[in-house]
mmCIF file of C-alpha atoms in Angstrom:
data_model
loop_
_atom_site.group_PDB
_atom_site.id
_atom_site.type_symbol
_atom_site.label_atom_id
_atom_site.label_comp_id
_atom_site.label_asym_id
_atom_site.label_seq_id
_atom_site.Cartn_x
_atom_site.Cartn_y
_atom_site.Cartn_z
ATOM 1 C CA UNK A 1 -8.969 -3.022 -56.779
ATOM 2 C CA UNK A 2 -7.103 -2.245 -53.508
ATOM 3 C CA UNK A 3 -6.366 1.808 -52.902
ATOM 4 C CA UNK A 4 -3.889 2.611 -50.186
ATOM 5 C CA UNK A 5 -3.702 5.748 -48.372
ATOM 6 C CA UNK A 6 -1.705 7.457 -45.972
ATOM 7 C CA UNK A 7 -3.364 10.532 -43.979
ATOM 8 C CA UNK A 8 -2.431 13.023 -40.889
ATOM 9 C CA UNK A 9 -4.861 12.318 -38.201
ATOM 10 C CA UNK A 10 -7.210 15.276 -38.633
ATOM 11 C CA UNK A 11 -11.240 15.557 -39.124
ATOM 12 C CA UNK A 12 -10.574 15.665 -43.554
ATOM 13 C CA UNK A 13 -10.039 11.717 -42.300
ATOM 14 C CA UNK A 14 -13.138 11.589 -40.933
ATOM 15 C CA UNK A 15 -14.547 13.901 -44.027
ATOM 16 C CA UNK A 16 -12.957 11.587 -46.349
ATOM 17 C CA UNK A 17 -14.387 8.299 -45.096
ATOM 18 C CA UNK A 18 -17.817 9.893 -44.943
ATOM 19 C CA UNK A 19 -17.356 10.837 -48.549
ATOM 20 C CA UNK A 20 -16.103 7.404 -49.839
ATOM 21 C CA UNK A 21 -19.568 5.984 -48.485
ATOM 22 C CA UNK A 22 -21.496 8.159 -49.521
ATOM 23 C CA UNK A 23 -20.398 7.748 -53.219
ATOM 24 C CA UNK A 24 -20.578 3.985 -52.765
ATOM 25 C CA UNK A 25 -17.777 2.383 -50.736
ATOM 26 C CA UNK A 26 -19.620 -0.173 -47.994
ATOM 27 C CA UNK A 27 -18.402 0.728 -44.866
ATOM 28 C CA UNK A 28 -17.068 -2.784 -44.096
ATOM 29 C CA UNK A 29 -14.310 -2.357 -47.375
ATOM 30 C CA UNK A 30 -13.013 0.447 -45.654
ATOM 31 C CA UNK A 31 -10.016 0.061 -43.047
ATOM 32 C CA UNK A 32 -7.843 2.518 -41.750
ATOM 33 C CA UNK A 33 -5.195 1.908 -38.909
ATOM 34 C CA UNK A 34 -3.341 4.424 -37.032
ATOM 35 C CA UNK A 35 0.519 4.580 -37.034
ATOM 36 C CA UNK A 36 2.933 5.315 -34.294
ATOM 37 C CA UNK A 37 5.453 7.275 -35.064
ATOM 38 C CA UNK A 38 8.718 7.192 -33.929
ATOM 39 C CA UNK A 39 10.108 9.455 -31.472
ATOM 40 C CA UNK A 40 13.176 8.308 -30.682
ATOM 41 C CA UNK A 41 16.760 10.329 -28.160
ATOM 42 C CA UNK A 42 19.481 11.339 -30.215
ATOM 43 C CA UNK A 43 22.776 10.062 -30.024
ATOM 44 C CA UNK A 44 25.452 11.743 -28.526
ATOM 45 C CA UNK A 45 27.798 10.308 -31.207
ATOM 46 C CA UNK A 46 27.360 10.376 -35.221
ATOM 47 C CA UNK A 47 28.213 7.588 -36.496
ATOM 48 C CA UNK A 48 29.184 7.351 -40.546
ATOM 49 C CA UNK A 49 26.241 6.061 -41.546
ATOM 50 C CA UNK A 50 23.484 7.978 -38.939
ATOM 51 C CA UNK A 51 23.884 11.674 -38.639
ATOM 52 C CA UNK A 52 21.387 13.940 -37.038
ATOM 53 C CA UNK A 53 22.969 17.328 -37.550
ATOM 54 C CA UNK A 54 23.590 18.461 -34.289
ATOM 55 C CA UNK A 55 27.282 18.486 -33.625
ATOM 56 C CA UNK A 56 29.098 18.852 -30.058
ATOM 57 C CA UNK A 57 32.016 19.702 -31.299
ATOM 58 C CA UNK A 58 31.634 22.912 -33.031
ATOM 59 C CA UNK A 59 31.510 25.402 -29.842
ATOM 60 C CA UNK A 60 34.574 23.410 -28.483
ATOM 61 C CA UNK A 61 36.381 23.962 -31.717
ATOM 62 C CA UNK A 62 35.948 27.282 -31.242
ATOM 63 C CA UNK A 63 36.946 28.173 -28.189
ATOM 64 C CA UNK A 64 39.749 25.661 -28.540
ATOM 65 C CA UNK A 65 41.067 27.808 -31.116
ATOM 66 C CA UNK A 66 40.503 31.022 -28.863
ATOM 67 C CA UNK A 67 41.735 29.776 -25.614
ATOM 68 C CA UNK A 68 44.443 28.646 -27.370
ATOM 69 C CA UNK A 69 45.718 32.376 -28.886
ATOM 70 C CA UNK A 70 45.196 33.139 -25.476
ATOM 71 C CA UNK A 71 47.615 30.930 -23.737
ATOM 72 C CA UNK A 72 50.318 31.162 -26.126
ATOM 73 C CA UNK A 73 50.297 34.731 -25.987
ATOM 74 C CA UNK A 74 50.253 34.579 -21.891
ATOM 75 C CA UNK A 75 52.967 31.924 -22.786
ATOM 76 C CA UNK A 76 55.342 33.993 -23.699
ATOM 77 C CA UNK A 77 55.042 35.703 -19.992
ATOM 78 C CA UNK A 78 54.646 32.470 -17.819
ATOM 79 C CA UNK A 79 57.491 29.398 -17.064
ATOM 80 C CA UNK A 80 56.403 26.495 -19.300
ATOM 81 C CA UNK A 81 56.735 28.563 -22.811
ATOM 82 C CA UNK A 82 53.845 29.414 -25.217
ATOM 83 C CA UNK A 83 53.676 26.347 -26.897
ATOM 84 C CA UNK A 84 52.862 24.138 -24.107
ATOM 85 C CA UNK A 85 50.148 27.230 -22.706
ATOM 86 C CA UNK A 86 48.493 27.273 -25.696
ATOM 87 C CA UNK A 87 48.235 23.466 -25.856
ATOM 88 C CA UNK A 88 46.762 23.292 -22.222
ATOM 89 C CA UNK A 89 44.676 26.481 -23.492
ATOM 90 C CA UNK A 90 43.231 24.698 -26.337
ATOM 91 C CA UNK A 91 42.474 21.642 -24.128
ATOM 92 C CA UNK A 92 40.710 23.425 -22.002
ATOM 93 C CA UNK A 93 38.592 25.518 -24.071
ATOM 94 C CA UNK A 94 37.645 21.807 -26.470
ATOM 95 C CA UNK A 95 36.122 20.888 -23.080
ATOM 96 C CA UNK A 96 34.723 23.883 -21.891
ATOM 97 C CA UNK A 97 32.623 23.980 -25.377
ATOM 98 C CA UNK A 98 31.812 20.453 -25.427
ATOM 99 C CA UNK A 99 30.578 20.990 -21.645
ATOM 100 C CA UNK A 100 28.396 23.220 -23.007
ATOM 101 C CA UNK A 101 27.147 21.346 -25.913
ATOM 102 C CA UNK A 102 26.357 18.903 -23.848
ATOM 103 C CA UNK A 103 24.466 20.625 -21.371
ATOM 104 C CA UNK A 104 22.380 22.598 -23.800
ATOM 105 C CA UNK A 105 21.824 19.349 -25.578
ATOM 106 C CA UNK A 106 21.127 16.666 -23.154
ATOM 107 C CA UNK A 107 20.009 18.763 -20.198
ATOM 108 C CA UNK A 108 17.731 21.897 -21.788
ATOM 109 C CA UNK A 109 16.763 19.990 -24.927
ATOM 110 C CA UNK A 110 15.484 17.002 -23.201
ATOM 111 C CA UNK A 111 16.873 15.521 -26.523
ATOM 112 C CA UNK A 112 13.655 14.029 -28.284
ATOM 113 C CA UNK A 113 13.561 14.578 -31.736
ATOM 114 C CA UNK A 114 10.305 14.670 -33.723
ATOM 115 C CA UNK A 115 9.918 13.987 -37.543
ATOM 116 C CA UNK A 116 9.591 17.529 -39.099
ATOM 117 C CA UNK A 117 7.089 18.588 -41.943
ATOM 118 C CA UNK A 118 3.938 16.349 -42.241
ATOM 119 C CA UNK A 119 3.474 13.143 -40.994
ATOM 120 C CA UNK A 120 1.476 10.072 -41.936
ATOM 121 C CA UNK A 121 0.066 8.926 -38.608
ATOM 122 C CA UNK A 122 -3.423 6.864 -40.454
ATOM 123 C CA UNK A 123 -3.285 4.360 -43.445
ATOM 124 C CA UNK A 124 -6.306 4.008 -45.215
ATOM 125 C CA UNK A 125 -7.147 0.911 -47.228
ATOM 126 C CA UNK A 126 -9.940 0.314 -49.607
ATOM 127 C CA UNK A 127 -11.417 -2.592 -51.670
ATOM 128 C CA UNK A 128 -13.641 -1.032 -54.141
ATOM 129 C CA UNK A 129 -14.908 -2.327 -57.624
ATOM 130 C CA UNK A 130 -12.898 -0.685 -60.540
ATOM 131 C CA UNK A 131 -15.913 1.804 -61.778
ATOM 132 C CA UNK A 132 -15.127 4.070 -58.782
ATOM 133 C CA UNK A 133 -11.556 3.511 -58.803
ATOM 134 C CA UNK A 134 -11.182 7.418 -60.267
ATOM 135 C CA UNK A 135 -13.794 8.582 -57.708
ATOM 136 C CA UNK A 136 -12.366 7.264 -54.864
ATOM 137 C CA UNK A 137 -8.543 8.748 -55.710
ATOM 138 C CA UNK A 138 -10.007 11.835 -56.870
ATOM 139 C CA UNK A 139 -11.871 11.932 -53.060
ATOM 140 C CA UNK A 140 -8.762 11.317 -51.177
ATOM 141 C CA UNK A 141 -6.930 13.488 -53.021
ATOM 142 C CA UNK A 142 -9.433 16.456 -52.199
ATOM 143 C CA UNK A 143 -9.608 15.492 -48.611
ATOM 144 C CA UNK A 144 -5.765 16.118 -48.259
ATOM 145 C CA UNK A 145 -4.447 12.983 -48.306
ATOM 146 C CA UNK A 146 -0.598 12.762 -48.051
ATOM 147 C CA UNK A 147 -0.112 9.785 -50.594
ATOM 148 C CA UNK A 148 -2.276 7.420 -52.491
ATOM 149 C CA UNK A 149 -1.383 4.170 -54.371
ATOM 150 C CA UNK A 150 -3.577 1.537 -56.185
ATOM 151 C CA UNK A 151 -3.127 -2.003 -56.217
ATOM 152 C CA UNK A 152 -4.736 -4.557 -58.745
ATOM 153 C CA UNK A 153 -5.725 -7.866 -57.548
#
């Protein structure tokens, strides 16, 4: 019987693999192979089918909506008319936010994204006879193991 495992790369690894030998795994039926995980820049851009949360055009909305009640009401004062102010006004204040979005983003962020929460960075694997199938899940388990599946074969 085959017993997969998937563990974050800290010493209850190392406790666990001590523990499955000394209840009667041979060392040589034990592998475990470290994972890279993926660290990856965001994308300016969503796309429909990839979204990473972070929008640029929320602050530009805003002031977009702000610059614009600004330059109609100065509108009413200046040549061109209100509605052509608050146009330019809302044009301007879409790319003043996005500007800033952008910057905060791209520039301050350095823009790498890690995978939140717990990750698995080791897979274990372990051929063992089916008599200590129970102890052997019962061992990862108790040395924090983030998933465990068995395989017959």
């Amino acid at each position: 019987m085959q017993i997969f495992s998937t563990f974050e790369h800290t010493t209850y690894l190392e406790l666990a693999l001590t523990s499955l030998e000394k209840i009667g795994v041979e060392k040589s039926h034990i592998l475990a192979v470290p994972l890279f995980n993926r660290v990856e820049e965001r994308r300016l851009f969503d796309t429909l089918h990839r979204a990473d949360g972070v929008s640029l055009f929320d602050k530009g909305a805003v002031l977009a909506t702000a610059f614009s009640v600004i330059g109609a009401s100065v509108g009413f004062v200046l040549e061109w008319g209100p509605i052509y102010w608050g146009l330019i006004g809302a044009a301007s204040g879409f790319l003043i936010g996005f500007m800033i979005d952008y910057i905060i983003f791209k520039v301050i962020h350095k823009r790498k994204i890690k995978v939140k929460g717990k990750t698995s960075e080791v897979v274990v694997v372990i051929e063992c006879p089916d008599a200590l199938v129970e102890k052997v899940e019962q061992t990862l388990w108790d040395h924090l193991a983030l998933g465990v599946a068995k395989v017959e074969g």
